[in-house]
Amino acid sequence: MLQQFYPDEYLESTYKIDFDNLYRKGYRGIIFDIDNTLVPHGAPADERAKKLFAHLKELGFRCCLLSNNQRPRVEMFNEEIQVNFIENAHKPSVKNYRKAMELMETNQDTTLFVGDQLFTDVYGARRTGIYSILVQPIHPKEEIQIVLKRYLEKIVLFFYKRKCAKK
């Protein structure tokens, strides 16, 4: 039952992902969550994020931001990045994961998702059938509804890590 929330990979940070290797493996589209995945909650794109997206574009990746936030928040982050985006995405609903793939002209086999939450980001990606990478949240300060979910995530991650250790 908990496996539906397990990511394909769990890493310390978005900025530790080997995107060059993922491109060599055939991935061509990346769907990103924003808050606590790329920058702290509510922050604009910082130098690290700008550099990452410049590198991804240079490699040939198509990117799309997929956020449950409203348009002003997503537009503010995207000002410096300039990629496709979908706001008010209703993650984990699969509808906008599919829409993101349409915008990037990719499919389930060539798309991956990067996010910091199991019950929205990873669960939605798994339901859509795309590769998911869970990253640790950048900053501990979060909205109350997310703080409550983090307690449940700890339980799921305990079993996920135990499963990974047995491999």
PDB file of C-alpha atoms in Angstrom:
ATOM      1  CA  MET A   1       0.000   0.000   0.000  1.00  0.00           C
ATOM      2  CA  LEU A   2       2.725   2.491   0.902  1.00  0.00           C
ATOM      3  CA  GLN A   3       4.635   1.671  -2.308  1.00  0.00           C
ATOM      4  CA  GLN A   4       2.356   3.999  -4.280  1.00  0.00           C
ATOM      5  CA  PHE A   5       4.096   6.860  -2.480  1.00  0.00           C
ATOM      6  CA  TYR A   6       7.667   5.606  -2.971  1.00  0.00           C
ATOM      7  CA  PRO A   7       9.853   7.687  -5.280  1.00  0.00           C
ATOM      8  CA  ASP A   8      12.121   6.073  -7.849  1.00  0.00           C
ATOM      9  CA  GLU A   9      14.999   7.985  -6.261  1.00  0.00           C
ATOM     10  CA  TYR A  10      15.408   9.952  -3.030  1.00  0.00           C
ATOM     11  CA  LEU A  11      18.196  12.532  -2.995  1.00  0.00           C
ATOM     12  CA  GLU A  12      19.445  15.281  -0.731  1.00  0.00           C
ATOM     13  CA  SER A  13      18.832  18.116  -3.191  1.00  0.00           C
ATOM     14  CA  THR A  14      17.652  18.995  -6.678  1.00  0.00           C
ATOM     15  CA  TYR A  15      21.119  20.442  -7.139  1.00  0.00           C
ATOM     16  CA  LYS A  16      22.735  17.018  -6.560  1.00  0.00           C
ATOM     17  CA  ILE A  17      20.835  15.294  -9.385  1.00  0.00           C
ATOM     18  CA  ASP A  18      23.004  14.104 -12.263  1.00  0.00           C
ATOM     19  CA  PHE A  19      20.915  15.598 -15.072  1.00  0.00           C
ATOM     20  CA  ASP A  20      23.655  14.902 -17.636  1.00  0.00           C
ATOM     21  CA  ASN A  21      23.326  11.177 -16.916  1.00  0.00           C
ATOM     22  CA  LEU A  22      19.531  11.322 -17.049  1.00  0.00           C
ATOM     23  CA  TYR A  23      19.774  12.957 -20.477  1.00  0.00           C
ATOM     24  CA  ARG A  24      22.117  10.172 -21.631  1.00  0.00           C
ATOM     25  CA  LYS A  25      19.501   7.669 -20.418  1.00  0.00           C
ATOM     26  CA  GLY A  26      16.942   9.213 -22.775  1.00  0.00           C
ATOM     27  CA  TYR A  27      14.995  11.616 -20.591  1.00  0.00           C
ATOM     28  CA  ARG A  28      14.052  14.809 -22.428  1.00  0.00           C
ATOM     29  CA  GLY A  29      11.496  16.513 -20.190  1.00  0.00           C
ATOM     30  CA  ILE A  30      11.597  17.482 -16.530  1.00  0.00           C
ATOM     31  CA  ILE A  31       8.598  18.571 -14.504  1.00  0.00           C
ATOM     32  CA  PHE A  32       9.583  20.513 -11.381  1.00  0.00           C
ATOM     33  CA  ASP A  33       7.785  21.537  -8.242  1.00  0.00           C
ATOM     34  CA  ILE A  34       9.017  24.983  -7.102  1.00  0.00           C
ATOM     35  CA  ASP A  35       8.744  25.643  -3.374  1.00  0.00           C
ATOM     36  CA  ASN A  36      11.260  23.758  -1.250  1.00  0.00           C
ATOM     37  CA  THR A  37      12.358  21.852  -4.367  1.00  0.00           C
ATOM     38  CA  LEU A  38      14.158  24.649  -6.234  1.00  0.00           C
ATOM     39  CA  VAL A  39      14.049  27.538  -3.725  1.00  0.00           C
ATOM     40  CA  PRO A  40      12.696  28.148  -0.211  1.00  0.00           C
ATOM     41  CA  HIS A  41       8.931  28.645  -0.028  1.00  0.00           C
ATOM     42  CA  GLY A  42       7.866  31.869  -1.746  1.00  0.00           C
ATOM     43  CA  ALA A  43      11.359  32.865  -2.938  1.00  0.00           C
ATOM     44  CA  PRO A  44      12.191  34.074  -6.444  1.00  0.00           C
ATOM     45  CA  ALA A  45      14.620  32.136  -8.640  1.00  0.00           C
ATOM     46  CA  ASP A  46      18.081  32.460  -7.132  1.00  0.00           C
ATOM     47  CA  GLU A  47      21.444  32.185  -8.910  1.00  0.00           C
ATOM     48  CA  ARG A  48      21.600  28.440  -8.303  1.00  0.00           C
ATOM     49  CA  ALA A  49      18.183  27.907  -9.935  1.00  0.00           C
ATOM     50  CA  LYS A  50      19.032  30.195 -12.869  1.00  0.00           C
ATOM     51  CA  LYS A  51      22.268  28.305 -13.451  1.00  0.00           C
ATOM     52  CA  LEU A  52      20.491  24.936 -13.252  1.00  0.00           C
ATOM     53  CA  PHE A  53      17.871  25.864 -15.843  1.00  0.00           C
ATOM     54  CA  ALA A  54      20.486  27.365 -18.163  1.00  0.00           C
ATOM     55  CA  HIS A  55      22.392  24.064 -17.978  1.00  0.00           C
ATOM     56  CA  LEU A  56      19.249  21.980 -18.542  1.00  0.00           C
ATOM     57  CA  LYS A  57      18.355  24.012 -21.633  1.00  0.00           C
ATOM     58  CA  GLU A  58      21.935  23.679 -22.870  1.00  0.00           C
ATOM     59  CA  LEU A  59      21.684  19.883 -22.514  1.00  0.00           C
ATOM     60  CA  GLY A  60      18.459  19.893 -24.522  1.00  0.00           C
ATOM     61  CA  PHE A  61      15.905  19.320 -21.781  1.00  0.00           C
ATOM     62  CA  ARG A  62      12.418  20.778 -22.003  1.00  0.00           C
ATOM     63  CA  CYS A  63      11.149  21.865 -18.576  1.00  0.00           C
ATOM     64  CA  CYS A  64       7.801  22.665 -16.998  1.00  0.00           C
ATOM     65  CA  LEU A  65       7.018  24.003 -13.543  1.00  0.00           C
ATOM     66  CA  LEU A  66       4.017  22.265 -11.975  1.00  0.00           C
ATOM     67  CA  SER A  67       2.785  24.036  -8.871  1.00  0.00           C
ATOM     68  CA  ASN A  68      -0.283  23.994  -6.669  1.00  0.00           C
ATOM     69  CA  ASN A  69       0.404  27.709  -6.063  1.00  0.00           C
ATOM     70  CA  GLN A  70      -1.502  30.480  -7.787  1.00  0.00           C
ATOM     71  CA  ARG A  71      -0.336  32.232 -10.970  1.00  0.00           C
ATOM     72  CA  PRO A  72       1.390  35.278  -9.370  1.00  0.00           C
ATOM     73  CA  ARG A  73       3.714  33.023  -7.349  1.00  0.00           C
ATOM     74  CA  VAL A  74       4.615  30.809 -10.292  1.00  0.00           C
ATOM     75  CA  GLU A  75       5.068  33.745 -12.691  1.00  0.00           C
ATOM     76  CA  MET A  76       7.339  35.500 -10.185  1.00  0.00           C
ATOM     77  CA  PHE A  77       9.612  32.451  -9.964  1.00  0.00           C
ATOM     78  CA  ASN A  78       9.525  31.884 -13.722  1.00  0.00           C
ATOM     79  CA  GLU A  79      10.540  35.464 -14.637  1.00  0.00           C
ATOM     80  CA  GLU A  80      14.236  34.550 -14.624  1.00  0.00           C
ATOM     81  CA  ILE A  81      13.837  30.912 -15.715  1.00  0.00           C
ATOM     82  CA  GLN A  82      11.484  31.205 -18.701  1.00  0.00           C
ATOM     83  CA  VAL A  83      10.082  27.682 -19.029  1.00  0.00           C
ATOM     84  CA  ASN A  84       6.560  26.320 -19.422  1.00  0.00           C
ATOM     85  CA  PHE A  85       4.476  26.344 -16.260  1.00  0.00           C
ATOM     86  CA  ILE A  86       1.144  25.212 -14.898  1.00  0.00           C
ATOM     87  CA  GLU A  87      -0.198  26.904 -11.798  1.00  0.00           C
ATOM     88  CA  ASN A  88      -3.001  25.694  -9.513  1.00  0.00           C
ATOM     89  CA  ALA A  89      -2.136  22.177 -10.704  1.00  0.00           C
ATOM     90  CA  HIS A  90      -4.184  20.198  -8.175  1.00  0.00           C
ATOM     91  CA  LYS A  91      -1.371  17.697  -7.632  1.00  0.00           C
ATOM     92  CA  PRO A  92      -1.604  14.700  -7.267  1.00  0.00           C
ATOM     93  CA  SER A  93      -4.243  14.788 -10.033  1.00  0.00           C
ATOM     94  CA  VAL A  94      -2.692  13.340 -13.215  1.00  0.00           C
ATOM     95  CA  LYS A  95      -4.390  15.841 -15.542  1.00  0.00           C
ATOM     96  CA  ASN A  96      -1.703  18.516 -15.309  1.00  0.00           C
ATOM     97  CA  TYR A  97       1.221  16.081 -15.304  1.00  0.00           C
ATOM     98  CA  ARG A  98      -0.115  14.984 -18.703  1.00  0.00           C
ATOM     99  CA  LYS A  99      -0.613  18.602 -19.778  1.00  0.00           C
ATOM    100  CA  ALA A 100       3.018  19.325 -18.812  1.00  0.00           C
ATOM    101  CA  MET A 101       4.176  16.461 -21.035  1.00  0.00           C
ATOM    102  CA  GLU A 102       2.098  17.872 -23.897  1.00  0.00           C
ATOM    103  CA  LEU A 103       3.693  21.303 -23.428  1.00  0.00           C
ATOM    104  CA  MET A 104       7.172  19.742 -23.446  1.00  0.00           C
ATOM    105  CA  GLU A 105       6.320  17.334 -26.268  1.00  0.00           C
ATOM    106  CA  THR A 106       7.489  14.360 -24.202  1.00  0.00           C
ATOM    107  CA  ASN A 107       5.863  11.162 -22.970  1.00  0.00           C
ATOM    108  CA  GLN A 108       5.902   8.899 -19.910  1.00  0.00           C
ATOM    109  CA  ASP A 109       9.136   7.231 -20.968  1.00  0.00           C
ATOM    110  CA  THR A 110      11.049  10.458 -21.576  1.00  0.00           C
ATOM    111  CA  THR A 111       9.762  12.563 -18.678  1.00  0.00           C
ATOM    112  CA  LEU A 112      10.774  12.725 -15.042  1.00  0.00           C
ATOM    113  CA  PHE A 113       9.454  14.647 -12.069  1.00  0.00           C
ATOM    114  CA  VAL A 114      11.387  16.367  -9.259  1.00  0.00           C
ATOM    115  CA  GLY A 115       9.628  17.438  -6.072  1.00  0.00           C
ATOM    116  CA  ASP A 116       9.860  17.533  -2.280  1.00  0.00           C
ATOM    117  CA  GLN A 117       6.511  16.044  -1.207  1.00  0.00           C
ATOM    118  CA  LEU A 118       5.388  12.429  -1.273  1.00  0.00           C
ATOM    119  CA  PHE A 119       1.615  12.832  -1.170  1.00  0.00           C
ATOM    120  CA  THR A 120       1.359  15.420  -3.931  1.00  0.00           C
ATOM    121  CA  ASP A 121       4.505  15.404  -6.078  1.00  0.00           C
ATOM    122  CA  VAL A 122       5.616  11.773  -6.040  1.00  0.00           C
ATOM    123  CA  TYR A 123       2.150  10.252  -5.811  1.00  0.00           C
ATOM    124  CA  GLY A 124       0.992  12.280  -8.826  1.00  0.00           C
ATOM    125  CA  ALA A 125       4.071  11.310 -10.836  1.00  0.00           C
ATOM    126  CA  ARG A 126       3.614   7.629  -9.997  1.00  0.00           C
ATOM    127  CA  ARG A 127      -0.077   7.774 -10.917  1.00  0.00           C
ATOM    128  CA  THR A 128       0.929   9.322 -14.247  1.00  0.00           C
ATOM    129  CA  GLY A 129       3.558   6.636 -14.831  1.00  0.00           C
ATOM    130  CA  ILE A 130       6.610   8.895 -14.883  1.00  0.00           C
ATOM    131  CA  TYR A 131       9.944   8.558 -13.107  1.00  0.00           C
ATOM    132  CA  SER A 132       9.980  10.467  -9.820  1.00  0.00           C
ATOM    133  CA  ILE A 133      12.815  11.946  -7.807  1.00  0.00           C
ATOM    134  CA  LEU A 134      12.034  13.056  -4.269  1.00  0.00           C
ATOM    135  CA  VAL A 135      14.382  15.651  -2.806  1.00  0.00           C
ATOM    136  CA  GLN A 136      14.706  16.795   0.775  1.00  0.00           C
ATOM    137  CA  PRO A 137      12.997  20.141   1.430  1.00  0.00           C
ATOM    138  CA  ILE A 138      15.344  23.114   1.109  1.00  0.00           C
ATOM    139  CA  HIS A 139      14.029  24.969   4.136  1.00  0.00           C
ATOM    140  CA  PRO A 140      12.212  23.786   7.293  1.00  0.00           C
ATOM    141  CA  LYS A 141       9.767  26.747   7.314  1.00  0.00           C
ATOM    142  CA  GLU A 142       6.540  25.561   5.676  1.00  0.00           C
ATOM    143  CA  GLU A 143       2.818  26.202   5.699  1.00  0.00           C
ATOM    144  CA  ILE A 144       0.882  24.384   8.439  1.00  0.00           C
ATOM    145  CA  GLN A 145      -0.878  21.948   6.081  1.00  0.00           C
ATOM    146  CA  ILE A 146       2.517  20.832   4.760  1.00  0.00           C
ATOM    147  CA  VAL A 147       3.983  20.499   8.263  1.00  0.00           C
ATOM    148  CA  LEU A 148       1.205  18.051   9.147  1.00  0.00           C
ATOM    149  CA  LYS A 149       1.850  15.986   5.994  1.00  0.00           C
ATOM    150  CA  ARG A 150       5.565  15.820   6.828  1.00  0.00           C
ATOM    151  CA  TYR A 151       4.796  13.696   9.897  1.00  0.00           C
ATOM    152  CA  LEU A 152       3.034  11.135   7.718  1.00  0.00           C
ATOM    153  CA  GLU A 153       5.817  11.324   5.134  1.00  0.00           C
ATOM    154  CA  LYS A 154       8.326  10.314   7.833  1.00  0.00           C
ATOM    155  CA  ILE A 155       6.441   7.052   8.301  1.00  0.00           C
ATOM    156  CA  VAL A 156       6.388   6.303   4.571  1.00  0.00           C
ATOM    157  CA  LEU A 157      10.077   7.234   4.217  1.00  0.00           C
ATOM    158  CA  PHE A 158      10.977   4.929   7.100  1.00  0.00           C
ATOM    159  CA  PHE A 159       9.542   1.945   5.195  1.00  0.00           C
ATOM    160  CA  TYR A 160      10.949   3.183   1.872  1.00  0.00           C
ATOM    161  CA  LYS A 161      14.471   3.416   3.315  1.00  0.00           C
ATOM    162  CA  ARG A 162      14.107   0.001   4.925  1.00  0.00           C
ATOM    163  CA  LYS A 163      13.067  -1.474   1.554  1.00  0.00           C
ATOM    164  CA  CYS A 164      16.010   0.209  -0.180  1.00  0.00           C
ATOM    165  CA  ALA A 165      18.442  -1.105   2.452  1.00  0.00           C
ATOM    166  CA  LYS A 166      17.320  -4.697   1.723  1.00  0.00           C
ATOM    167  CA  LYS A 167      18.278  -4.413  -1.972  1.00  0.00           C
TER     168      LYS A 167
END
